mmCIF file of C-alpha atoms and ligand atoms in Angstrom:
data_model
loop_
_atom_site.group_PDB
_atom_site.id
_atom_site.type_symbol
_atom_site.label_atom_id
_atom_site.label_comp_id
_atom_site.label_asym_id
_atom_site.label_seq_id
_atom_site.Cartn_x
_atom_site.Cartn_y
_atom_site.Cartn_z
ATOM 1 C CA MET A 781 0.000 0.000 0.000
ATOM 2 C CA ARG A 782 0.942 3.678 -0.321
ATOM 3 C CA GLN A 783 0.813 6.118 2.569
ATOM 4 C CA ILE A 784 1.565 9.836 2.904
ATOM 5 C CA TRP A 785 3.922 10.504 5.797
ATOM 6 C CA ILE A 786 4.690 13.689 7.682
ATOM 7 C CA THR A 787 8.427 13.007 7.626
ATOM 8 C CA LYS A 788 9.345 15.930 9.915
ATOM 9 C CA ALA A 789 7.736 19.133 11.161
ATOM 10 C CA GLY A 790 7.870 21.784 8.454
ATOM 11 C CA PRO A 791 6.420 23.193 5.217
ATOM 12 C CA PRO A 792 4.047 21.167 2.991
ATOM 13 C CA GLU A 793 7.027 19.581 1.186
ATOM 14 C CA VAL A 794 7.749 17.374 4.235
ATOM 15 C CA LEU A 795 4.778 15.221 3.085
ATOM 16 C CA LYS A 796 6.178 12.186 1.264
ATOM 17 C CA VAL A 797 4.555 9.115 -0.285
ATOM 18 C CA LYS A 798 6.021 5.803 0.882
ATOM 19 C CA GLU A 799 5.257 2.152 0.166
ATOM 20 C CA ALA A 800 4.442 -0.361 2.911
ATOM 21 C CA SER A 801 3.038 -3.870 3.027
ATOM 22 C CA ASP A 802 -0.753 -4.216 3.116
ATOM 23 C CA PRO A 803 -2.208 -4.311 6.645
ATOM 24 C CA GLU A 804 -4.391 -7.211 7.786
ATOM 25 C CA PRO A 805 -7.583 -6.382 9.714
ATOM 26 C CA LYS A 806 -7.419 -7.320 13.389
ATOM 27 C CA ALA A 807 -10.382 -8.651 15.356
ATOM 28 C CA GLY A 808 -13.276 -6.203 15.068
ATOM 29 C CA GLU A 809 -11.709 -4.308 12.151
ATOM 30 C CA VAL A 810 -12.433 -4.064 8.453
ATOM 31 C CA ARG A 811 -9.952 -3.243 5.702
ATOM 32 C CA ILE A 812 -10.858 -0.451 3.296
ATOM 33 C CA ARG A 813 -9.352 0.105 -0.141
ATOM 34 C CA VAL A 814 -9.421 3.874 -0.073
ATOM 35 C CA GLU A 815 -10.865 5.980 -2.891
ATOM 36 C CA ALA A 816 -10.493 9.365 -1.159
ATOM 37 C CA SER A 817 -8.981 10.734 2.068
ATOM 38 C CA GLY A 818 -10.069 14.009 3.681
ATOM 39 C CA VAL A 819 -7.561 16.780 4.400
ATOM 40 C CA ASN A 820 -8.264 18.705 7.600
ATOM 41 C CA PHE A 821 -6.791 21.829 9.126
ATOM 42 C CA ALA A 822 -5.624 19.670 12.037
ATOM 43 C CA ASP A 823 -3.356 17.781 9.583
ATOM 44 C CA ILE A 824 -1.776 21.106 8.635
ATOM 45 C CA MET A 825 -1.223 22.069 12.265
ATOM 46 C CA GLY A 826 0.157 18.565 12.874
ATOM 47 C CA ARG A 827 2.547 18.915 9.937
ATOM 48 C CA MET A 828 3.799 22.159 11.444
ATOM 49 C CA GLY A 829 4.383 20.549 14.835
ATOM 50 C CA LEU A 830 1.541 22.572 16.378
ATOM 51 C CA TYR A 831 -0.952 19.784 17.114
ATOM 52 C CA PRO A 832 -0.392 18.082 20.445
ATOM 53 C CA ASP A 833 -2.798 15.171 19.736
ATOM 54 C CA LEU A 834 -0.766 13.937 16.754
ATOM 55 C CA PRO A 835 1.370 10.860 17.539
ATOM 56 C CA PRO A 836 5.119 11.549 17.322
ATOM 57 C CA ILE A 837 6.442 12.478 13.852
ATOM 58 C CA PRO A 838 7.159 10.626 11.512
ATOM 59 C CA VAL A 839 3.494 9.734 11.246
ATOM 60 C CA VAL A 840 0.717 9.114 8.725
ATOM 61 C CA PRO A 841 -2.009 11.696 9.476
ATOM 62 C CA GLY A 842 -5.644 11.549 8.393
ATOM 63 C CA TYR A 843 -9.007 11.289 10.099
ATOM 64 C CA GLU A 844 -11.373 10.099 7.377
ATOM 65 C CA VAL A 845 -11.643 8.025 4.236
ATOM 66 C CA SER A 846 -14.123 6.634 1.750
ATOM 67 C CA GLY A 847 -13.666 3.446 -0.238
ATOM 68 C CA ARG A 848 -14.649 -0.198 -0.451
ATOM 69 C CA VAL A 849 -14.252 -2.902 2.202
ATOM 70 C CA ASP A 850 -12.269 -5.891 0.946
ATOM 71 C CA ALA A 851 -11.680 -7.890 4.151
ATOM 72 C CA ALA A 852 -13.019 -8.199 7.680
ATOM 73 C CA GLY A 853 -11.289 -9.404 10.856
ATOM 74 C CA ALA A 854 -12.600 -11.936 13.339
ATOM 75 C CA GLY A 855 -15.826 -11.088 15.127
ATOM 76 C CA VAL A 856 -17.005 -8.369 12.753
ATOM 77 C CA GLU A 857 -20.778 -8.420 12.615
ATOM 78 C CA GLY A 858 -22.672 -7.677 9.415
ATOM 79 C CA ASN A 859 -21.669 -8.287 5.848
ATOM 80 C CA TRP A 860 -19.197 -5.489 5.171
ATOM 81 C CA THR A 861 -17.004 -7.087 2.520
ATOM 82 C CA GLY A 862 -17.631 -5.563 -0.909
ATOM 83 C CA ARG A 863 -19.552 -2.584 0.445
ATOM 84 C CA ASN A 864 -18.887 1.061 -0.345
ATOM 85 C CA VAL A 865 -18.240 2.933 2.897
ATOM 86 C CA LEU A 866 -17.035 6.057 4.634
ATOM 87 C CA ALA A 867 -15.114 5.909 7.895
ATOM 88 C CA VAL A 868 -13.438 7.911 10.613
ATOM 89 C CA THR A 869 -9.814 6.964 11.268
ATOM 90 C CA ARG A 870 -7.742 7.788 14.300
ATOM 91 C CA PHE A 871 -4.802 9.030 12.205
ATOM 92 C CA GLY A 872 -3.445 6.929 9.318
ATOM 93 C CA GLY A 873 -6.163 8.039 6.859
ATOM 94 C CA TYR A 874 -3.677 9.401 4.263
ATOM 95 C CA ALA A 875 -3.269 5.887 2.797
ATOM 96 C CA ASP A 876 -4.686 3.827 -0.036
ATOM 97 C CA THR A 877 -5.478 0.990 2.395
ATOM 98 C CA VAL A 878 -6.599 1.317 6.023
ATOM 99 C CA CYS A 879 -7.866 -1.010 8.745
ATOM 100 C CA VAL A 880 -10.419 0.514 11.122
ATOM 101 C CA PRO A 881 -12.764 -0.781 13.825
ATOM 102 C CA ALA A 882 -16.079 -1.676 12.189
ATOM 103 C CA ASN A 883 -17.968 0.641 14.553
ATOM 104 C CA GLN A 884 -16.234 3.623 12.867
ATOM 105 C CA VAL A 885 -17.515 2.617 9.430
ATOM 106 C CA PHE A 886 -20.747 3.748 7.726
ATOM 107 C CA ALA A 887 -22.363 2.271 4.616
ATOM 108 C CA ARG A 888 -22.318 4.791 1.766
ATOM 109 C CA PRO A 889 -25.807 5.575 0.472
ATOM 110 C CA ALA A 890 -26.474 4.606 -3.155
ATOM 111 C CA GLY A 891 -25.639 7.510 -5.450
ATOM 112 C CA MET A 892 -23.107 9.142 -3.114
ATOM 113 C CA SER A 893 -19.707 9.525 -4.798
ATOM 114 C CA ALA A 894 -16.499 8.501 -3.050
ATOM 115 C CA LEU A 895 -15.395 12.154 -3.070
ATOM 116 C CA GLU A 896 -18.579 13.376 -1.411
ATOM 117 C CA ALA A 897 -18.383 10.545 1.133
ATOM 118 C CA ALA A 898 -14.842 11.412 2.243
ATOM 119 C CA ALA A 899 -15.967 15.030 2.715
ATOM 120 C CA ILE A 900 -18.564 14.089 5.331
ATOM 121 C CA PRO A 901 -17.127 12.633 8.558
ATOM 122 C CA VAL A 902 -14.973 15.320 10.185
ATOM 123 C CA ASN A 903 -16.667 18.420 8.771
ATOM 124 C CA TYR A 904 -20.262 17.305 9.271
ATOM 125 C CA PHE A 905 -19.813 15.560 12.643
ATOM 126 C CA THR A 906 -18.072 18.680 13.965
ATOM 127 C CA ALA A 907 -20.749 20.964 12.528
ATOM 128 C CA TRP A 908 -23.506 18.751 13.962
ATOM 129 C CA GLN A 909 -21.964 18.773 17.421
ATOM 130 C CA LEU A 910 -21.546 22.568 17.259
ATOM 131 C CA VAL A 911 -24.879 23.553 15.742
ATOM 132 C CA VAL A 912 -27.304 20.885 16.962
ATOM 133 C CA VAL A 913 -25.896 19.020 19.959
ATOM 134 C CA MET A 914 -24.190 21.797 21.920
ATOM 135 C CA GLY A 915 -25.262 24.977 20.108
ATOM 136 C CA GLY A 916 -28.981 24.085 20.208
ATOM 137 C CA LEU A 917 -29.675 26.387 17.242
ATOM 138 C CA LYS A 918 -33.384 27.091 16.659
ATOM 139 C CA ARG A 919 -35.489 28.341 13.790
ATOM 140 C CA ASN A 920 -35.300 32.135 13.350
ATOM 141 C CA GLU A 921 -32.147 32.406 15.483
ATOM 142 C CA THR A 922 -28.990 33.923 13.981
ATOM 143 C CA VAL A 923 -25.647 32.119 13.845
ATOM 144 C CA LEU A 924 -22.293 33.746 13.056
ATOM 145 C CA ILE A 925 -19.997 31.246 11.320
ATOM 146 C CA HIS A 926 -16.312 32.088 11.000
ATOM 147 C CA SER A 927 -14.285 30.665 8.085
ATOM 148 C CA ALA A 928 -17.627 30.021 6.394
ATOM 149 C CA GLY A 929 -15.882 28.841 3.224
ATOM 150 C CA GLY A 930 -14.025 25.983 4.926
ATOM 151 C CA GLY A 931 -15.326 22.434 5.145
ATOM 152 C CA VAL A 932 -16.856 22.905 8.608
ATOM 153 C CA GLY A 933 -18.229 26.335 7.671
ATOM 154 C CA ILE A 934 -20.154 25.020 4.670
ATOM 155 C CA ALA A 935 -21.425 21.984 6.620
ATOM 156 C CA ALA A 936 -22.607 24.241 9.468
ATOM 157 C CA THR A 937 -24.265 26.628 7.016
ATOM 158 C CA GLN A 938 -26.254 23.812 5.412
ATOM 159 C CA ILE A 939 -27.359 22.420 8.791
ATOM 160 C CA ALA A 940 -28.299 25.890 10.088
ATOM 161 C CA LYS A 941 -30.300 26.743 6.974
ATOM 162 C CA HIS A 942 -32.142 23.421 7.235
ATOM 163 C CA ILE A 943 -33.088 24.323 10.816
ATOM 164 C CA GLY A 944 -34.446 27.640 9.518
ATOM 165 C CA ALA A 945 -31.836 29.916 11.086
ATOM 166 C CA ARG A 946 -30.212 33.016 9.611
ATOM 167 C CA VAL A 947 -26.488 32.723 8.797
ATOM 168 C CA ILE A 948 -23.844 35.433 8.964
ATOM 169 C CA GLY A 949 -20.495 34.200 7.630
ATOM 170 C CA THR A 950 -16.962 35.586 7.650
ATOM 171 C CA ALA A 951 -14.665 34.657 4.753
ATOM 172 C CA SER A 952 -12.135 36.076 2.304
ATOM 173 C CA ALA A 953 -13.950 38.367 -0.153
ATOM 174 C CA ALA A 954 -13.255 36.142 -3.173
ATOM 175 C CA LYS A 955 -15.442 33.436 -1.608
ATOM 176 C CA HIS A 956 -18.524 35.588 -0.987
ATOM 177 C CA ALA A 957 -20.470 35.022 -4.209
ATOM 178 C CA GLU A 958 -20.204 31.244 -3.959
ATOM 179 C CA LEU A 959 -21.072 31.233 -0.251
ATOM 180 C CA ARG A 960 -24.120 33.394 -0.871
ATOM 181 C CA ALA A 961 -25.286 30.772 -3.385
ATOM 182 C CA ILE A 962 -24.778 28.058 -0.728
ATOM 183 C CA GLY A 963 -27.098 29.944 1.629
ATOM 184 C CA VAL A 964 -25.064 32.360 3.763
ATOM 185 C CA ASP A 965 -27.394 35.345 4.258
ATOM 186 C CA HIS A 966 -24.816 38.007 5.168
ATOM 187 C CA LEU A 967 -21.092 37.906 4.431
ATOM 188 C CA ILE A 968 -18.334 39.776 6.172
ATOM 189 C CA ASP A 969 -14.828 40.192 4.757
ATOM 190 C CA TYR A 970 -12.990 39.879 8.065
ATOM 191 C CA ARG A 971 -9.792 41.271 6.495
ATOM 192 C CA THR A 972 -11.265 44.686 5.699
ATOM 193 C CA GLU A 973 -14.286 44.862 8.035
ATOM 194 C CA ASP A 974 -14.635 44.584 11.803
ATOM 195 C CA PHE A 975 -16.867 41.535 12.247
ATOM 196 C CA GLU A 976 -18.093 42.675 15.652
ATOM 197 C CA ALA A 977 -19.348 46.042 14.330
ATOM 198 C CA ARG A 978 -20.803 44.496 11.166
ATOM 199 C CA THR A 979 -22.622 41.780 13.123
ATOM 200 C CA ARG A 980 -24.195 44.412 15.380
ATOM 201 C CA GLU A 981 -25.236 46.382 12.319
ATOM 202 C CA ILE A 982 -26.763 43.331 10.582
ATOM 203 C CA THR A 983 -28.660 42.304 13.732
ATOM 204 C CA HIS A 984 -29.741 45.914 14.524
ATOM 205 C CA GLY A 985 -27.720 45.871 17.735
ATOM 206 C CA ARG A 986 -29.168 42.659 19.149
ATOM 207 C CA GLY A 987 -26.252 40.304 18.449
ATOM 208 C CA VAL A 988 -26.429 36.602 17.593
ATOM 209 C CA GLU A 989 -27.652 33.482 19.371
ATOM 210 C CA LEU A 990 -24.758 31.254 18.294
ATOM 211 C CA ILE A 991 -21.159 31.727 17.128
ATOM 212 C CA LEU A 992 -18.888 29.040 15.659
ATOM 213 C CA ASP A 993 -15.308 30.190 16.043
ATOM 214 C CA ALA A 994 -12.173 28.188 15.208
ATOM 215 C CA VAL A 995 -10.069 31.309 14.679
ATOM 216 C CA GLY A 996 -9.401 31.824 18.378
ATOM 217 C CA GLY A 997 -7.631 34.536 20.383
ATOM 218 C CA GLU A 998 -9.012 38.050 19.864
ATOM 219 C CA SER A 999 -11.875 36.642 17.801
ATOM 220 C CA TRP A 1000 -13.305 34.849 20.884
ATOM 221 C CA LYS A 1001 -13.226 38.116 22.853
ATOM 222 C CA LYS A 1002 -15.141 39.994 20.169
ATOM 223 C CA GLY A 1003 -17.537 37.094 19.683
ATOM 224 C CA TYR A 1004 -18.429 36.938 23.362
ATOM 225 C CA ARG A 1005 -19.273 40.659 23.275
ATOM 226 C CA VAL A 1006 -21.565 40.267 20.271
ATOM 227 C CA LEU A 1007 -23.672 37.431 21.723
ATOM 228 C CA ALA A 1008 -27.330 38.294 22.302
ATOM 229 C CA PRO A 1009 -28.847 37.364 25.691
ATOM 230 C CA THR A 1010 -29.015 33.495 25.786
ATOM 231 C CA GLY A 1011 -26.294 33.446 23.086
ATOM 232 C CA ARG A 1012 -23.661 30.685 22.984
ATOM 233 C CA LEU A 1013 -20.043 30.892 21.782
ATOM 234 C CA GLY A 1014 -18.733 27.573 20.392
ATOM 235 C CA MET A 1015 -14.917 27.427 20.315
ATOM 236 C CA PHE A 1016 -13.319 24.646 18.298
ATOM 237 C CA GLY A 1017 -9.924 25.663 16.937
ATOM 238 C CA ILE A 1018 -7.176 28.265 16.823
ATOM 239 C CA SER A 1019 -6.427 28.694 13.119
ATOM 240 C CA SER A 1020 -5.032 32.191 13.808
ATOM 241 C CA ALA A 1021 -2.023 30.421 15.378
ATOM 242 C CA VAL A 1022 -1.010 29.390 11.850
ATOM 243 C CA THR A 1023 0.727 32.468 10.513
ATOM 244 C CA ARG A 1024 3.361 30.773 8.305
ATOM 245 C CA LYS A 1025 3.878 27.472 6.525
ATOM 246 C CA GLU A 1026 6.968 26.477 8.496
ATOM 247 C CA ARG A 1027 7.150 25.419 12.076
ATOM 248 C CA SER A 1028 6.854 28.523 14.259
ATOM 249 C CA ILE A 1029 5.620 28.962 17.787
ATOM 250 C CA PHE A 1030 5.174 32.741 17.495
ATOM 251 C CA GLY A 1031 1.664 32.482 16.075
ATOM 252 C CA MET A 1032 0.720 30.118 18.891
ATOM 253 C CA LEU A 1033 2.150 32.503 21.482
ATOM 254 C CA GLY A 1034 0.166 35.368 19.909
ATOM 255 C CA VAL A 1035 -3.088 33.410 20.182
ATOM 256 C CA LEU A 1036 -2.370 32.417 23.764
ATOM 257 C CA ALA A 1037 -1.627 36.058 24.652
ATOM 258 C CA SER A 1038 -4.944 37.239 23.169
ATOM 259 C CA THR A 1039 -7.056 34.383 24.545
ATOM 260 C CA PRO A 1040 -9.823 35.657 26.858
ATOM 261 C CA TRP A 1041 -8.631 33.761 29.929
ATOM 262 C CA PHE A 1042 -10.452 36.143 32.275
ATOM 263 C CA GLN A 1043 -13.377 37.539 30.237
ATOM 264 C CA PHE A 1044 -15.637 34.550 30.844
ATOM 265 C CA ASN A 1045 -16.175 33.548 34.429
ATOM 266 C CA PRO A 1046 -19.155 32.149 36.332
ATOM 267 C CA LEU A 1047 -20.380 35.568 37.430
ATOM 268 C CA SER A 1048 -20.008 37.324 34.077
ATOM 269 C CA LEU A 1049 -21.694 34.418 32.281
ATOM 270 C CA MET A 1050 -24.557 34.372 34.739
ATOM 271 C CA ASN A 1051 -25.130 38.108 34.688
ATOM 272 C CA ALA A 1052 -24.925 38.353 30.903
ATOM 273 C CA ASN A 1053 -27.078 35.246 30.229
ATOM 274 C CA LYS A 1054 -24.406 33.942 27.863
ATOM 275 C CA GLY A 1055 -22.859 30.520 27.352
ATOM 276 C CA VAL A 1056 -19.490 29.302 26.087
ATOM 277 C CA PHE A 1057 -18.564 25.770 25.071
ATOM 278 C CA GLY A 1058 -15.780 23.865 23.377
ATOM 279 C CA VAL A 1059 -15.717 21.091 20.787
ATOM 280 C CA ASN A 1060 -12.893 18.714 19.906
ATOM 281 C CA LEU A 1061 -14.087 15.823 17.774
ATOM 282 C CA GLY A 1062 -10.697 14.176 18.227
ATOM 283 C CA HIS A 1063 -11.503 13.734 21.914
ATOM 284 C CA MET A 1064 -14.842 12.035 21.268
ATOM 285 C CA TRP A 1065 -13.501 8.513 20.687
ATOM 286 C CA GLY A 1066 -15.210 7.364 23.875
ATOM 287 C CA GLU A 1067 -18.571 8.433 22.384
ATOM 288 C CA ILE A 1068 -18.602 6.382 19.210
ATOM 289 C CA ASP A 1069 -22.201 5.265 19.719
ATOM 290 C CA ARG A 1070 -23.383 8.855 19.803
ATOM 291 C CA GLN A 1071 -21.318 9.638 16.731
ATOM 292 C CA ARG A 1072 -22.933 6.707 14.952
ATOM 293 C CA GLU A 1073 -26.306 8.240 15.681
ATOM 294 C CA TRP A 1074 -25.126 11.619 14.314
ATOM 295 C CA GLY A 1075 -23.719 9.842 11.230
ATOM 296 C CA ASP A 1076 -27.017 8.052 10.602
ATOM 297 C CA ARG A 1077 -28.947 11.316 10.871
ATOM 298 C CA LEU A 1078 -26.506 13.096 8.581
ATOM 299 C CA LEU A 1079 -26.682 10.367 5.935
ATOM 300 C CA GLU A 1080 -30.466 10.522 6.162
ATOM 301 C CA SER A 1081 -30.219 14.298 5.629
ATOM 302 C CA TRP A 1082 -28.021 13.663 2.596
ATOM 303 C CA ASN A 1083 -30.631 11.249 1.226
ATOM 304 C CA LYS A 1084 -33.263 13.976 1.592
ATOM 305 C CA GLY A 1085 -31.022 16.568 -0.060
ATOM 306 C CA ALA A 1086 -30.760 18.680 3.110
ATOM 307 C CA ILE A 1087 -26.952 18.513 3.128
ATOM 308 C CA LYS A 1088 -24.585 18.346 0.174
ATOM 309 C CA PRO A 1089 -20.811 18.265 0.728
ATOM 310 C CA LYS A 1090 -18.949 20.706 -1.475
ATOM 311 C CA VAL A 1091 -15.617 19.422 -2.745
ATOM 312 C CA ALA A 1092 -13.239 22.293 -3.434
ATOM 313 C CA ARG A 1093 -10.608 20.172 -5.139
ATOM 314 C CA SER A 1094 -8.993 16.758 -5.036
ATOM 315 C CA PHE A 1095 -5.259 16.116 -5.357
ATOM 316 C CA ARG A 1096 -3.318 12.931 -6.155
ATOM 317 C CA PHE A 1097 -1.283 11.419 -3.298
ATOM 318 C CA ASP A 1098 1.955 12.684 -4.855
ATOM 319 C CA GLU A 1099 0.409 16.173 -4.857
ATOM 320 C CA ALA A 1100 -0.240 16.182 -1.083
ATOM 321 C CA PRO A 1101 2.067 19.206 -0.546
ATOM 322 C CA GLN A 1102 -0.018 21.203 -3.066
ATOM 323 C CA ALA A 1103 -3.187 20.202 -1.186
ATOM 324 C CA HIS A 1104 -1.802 21.722 2.017
ATOM 325 C CA HIS A 1105 -0.603 24.835 0.140
ATOM 326 C CA PHE A 1106 -4.071 25.193 -1.406
ATOM 327 C CA ILE A 1107 -5.706 25.424 2.030
ATOM 328 C CA GLN A 1108 -2.983 27.576 3.584
ATOM 329 C CA ASP A 1109 -3.214 29.982 0.643
ATOM 330 C CA ARG A 1110 -6.938 30.219 1.594
ATOM 331 C CA ARG A 1111 -8.029 29.119 -1.871
ATOM 332 C CA ASN A 1112 -10.479 26.367 -0.877
ATOM 333 C CA ILE A 1113 -14.226 26.797 -0.869
ATOM 334 C CA GLY A 1114 -15.228 23.492 0.720
ATOM 335 C CA LYS A 1115 -13.414 20.216 1.208
ATOM 336 C CA VAL A 1116 -9.935 19.311 -0.002
ATOM 337 C CA LEU A 1117 -9.321 15.617 -0.701
ATOM 338 C CA LEU A 1118 -6.470 13.275 -1.562
ATOM 339 C CA VAL A 1119 -7.053 10.559 -4.135
ATOM 340 C CA PRO A 1120 -4.641 7.584 -4.348
HETATM 341 N N1 LIG B 1804 -12.345 20.927 17.189
HETATM 342 C C1 LIG B 1804 -12.696 20.117 16.224
HETATM 343 O O1 LIG B 1804 -13.192 19.034 16.453
HETATM 344 C C2 LIG B 1804 -12.485 20.556 14.803
HETATM 345 C C3 LIG B 1804 -12.876 19.736 13.761
HETATM 346 C C4 LIG B 1804 -12.711 20.204 12.443
HETATM 347 C C5 LIG B 1804 -12.131 21.450 12.217
HETATM 348 N N2 LIG B 1804 -11.738 22.195 13.271
HETATM 349 C C6 LIG B 1804 -11.143 23.528 13.066
HETATM 350 O O2 LIG B 1804 -12.005 24.315 12.288
HETATM 351 C C7 LIG B 1804 -11.287 25.208 11.474
HETATM 352 C C8 LIG B 1804 -11.769 25.085 10.060
HETATM 353 O O3 LIG B 1804 -11.557 23.756 9.642
HETATM 354 P P1 LIG B 1804 -11.995 23.314 8.176
HETATM 355 O O4 LIG B 1804 -11.679 21.872 8.018
HETATM 356 O O5 LIG B 1804 -13.353 23.806 7.901
HETATM 357 O O6 LIG B 1804 -10.989 24.182 7.348
HETATM 358 P P2 LIG B 1804 -10.597 24.131 5.845
HETATM 359 O O7 LIG B 1804 -11.651 23.540 5.001
HETATM 360 O O8 LIG B 1804 -9.233 23.597 5.816
HETATM 361 O O9 LIG B 1804 -10.549 25.686 5.480
HETATM 362 C C9 LIG B 1804 -9.817 26.551 6.239
HETATM 363 C C10 LIG B 1804 -10.313 27.958 5.961
HETATM 364 O O10 LIG B 1804 -10.116 28.665 7.170
HETATM 365 C C11 LIG B 1804 -9.748 30.001 6.888
HETATM 366 N N3 LIG B 1804 -8.558 30.301 7.690
HETATM 367 C C12 LIG B 1804 -8.599 30.911 8.878
HETATM 368 N N4 LIG B 1804 -7.379 31.024 9.373
HETATM 369 C C13 LIG B 1804 -6.526 30.498 8.487
HETATM 370 C C14 LIG B 1804 -5.121 30.336 8.462
HETATM 371 N N5 LIG B 1804 -4.350 30.767 9.451
HETATM 372 N N6 LIG B 1804 -4.566 29.736 7.395
HETATM 373 C C15 LIG B 1804 -5.327 29.291 6.399
HETATM 374 N N7 LIG B 1804 -6.690 29.424 6.380
HETATM 375 C C16 LIG B 1804 -7.279 30.027 7.421
HETATM 376 C C17 LIG B 1804 -9.547 30.099 5.388
HETATM 377 O O11 LIG B 1804 -10.696 30.749 4.870
HETATM 378 P P3 LIG B 1804 -10.721 32.327 4.604
HETATM 379 O O12 LIG B 1804 -10.187 32.513 3.229
HETATM 380 O O13 LIG B 1804 -12.127 32.716 4.679
HETATM 381 O O14 LIG B 1804 -9.834 32.937 5.631
HETATM 382 C C18 LIG B 1804 -9.489 28.663 4.917
HETATM 383 O O15 LIG B 1804 -9.974 28.477 3.619
HETATM 384 C C19 LIG B 1804 -9.808 24.879 11.708
HETATM 385 O O16 LIG B 1804 -9.291 25.754 12.676
HETATM 386 C C20 LIG B 1804 -9.851 23.480 12.269
HETATM 387 O O17 LIG B 1804 -8.749 23.182 13.080
HETATM 388 C C21 LIG B 1804 -11.901 21.780 14.546
#
């Protein structure tokens, strides 16, 4: 099999394709011949040595794949062999063959392409946890979604629109027309406009009921201020720590310095009627049964046409460095994938 390794911490060019012998599924696992692997921002932070959850480098990153099952280990229930699937992987997903526990695998609905399938797990599970499970977004509420053009941003927009909420999105200006077509009601170019002031203006001073913010630092401070009474701030990343393509801790130090360590406290939260919460899908491995339920509901939503993953671009395995550049140059609108 072929795998893409992070050979050392550094720029995208540290990603290298290497050959290895095919893995055999252990008890409870199935083997998937991969058709597409998802690229996530966490892989980029991992490549730069900024992601503490990543196993020690050298390592094969990757949290999600789609493909076809060609073997099952002992004790696997159900007839998986020969089925088209999508799966979450605990690292190791940048490979043309993976073995994963069967409880992390979902049957791919008829008519869903391998590319669409690989774009679902991380982005849509994260968006579901943020918008539905913890954000509790309701019809006619307003949600502010940062990085609305990323994979999570588009997934969250589709889920929010299906609920009947109003969406305000921040994104680079070049992405606005396409995001408007996807359903974002109001767009803010965060590079030239102050999102706090613009959000107040759009909501006639009231603020928003939910914010999804993976930018971090100063952005969390401003977001907290622009929450309406009963509003919730969902924090799920610190992309503003990534200021270069090489390993650098200065961006991380900047985010830590501007993090609102003291702005939220029990008294201020209580008196302002505001909530804050955090999401890290990578720490939800103990909740696989709940994730299965989310996956089933999401695939049902796909069947009904309520969600539709948007693939920005797919790259061959030997083009993995370009895939990381593409995201870091902020060129993606939607999901970036690797195809063996
Ligand atoms: N906690 C979790 O469980 C979890 C799960 C998934 C993702 N996340 C986080 O959510 C965020 C978005 O993930 P995603 O998969 O949707 O992203 P993505 O598809 O890779 O897109 C990233 C987008 O974020 C924006 N961005 C903001 N800061 C950036 C930076 N420093 N460098 C490059 N782009 C930057 C860019 O859009 P603009 O052009 O509009 O700036 C870019 O296109 C990331 O921070 C990621 O770590 C967290």
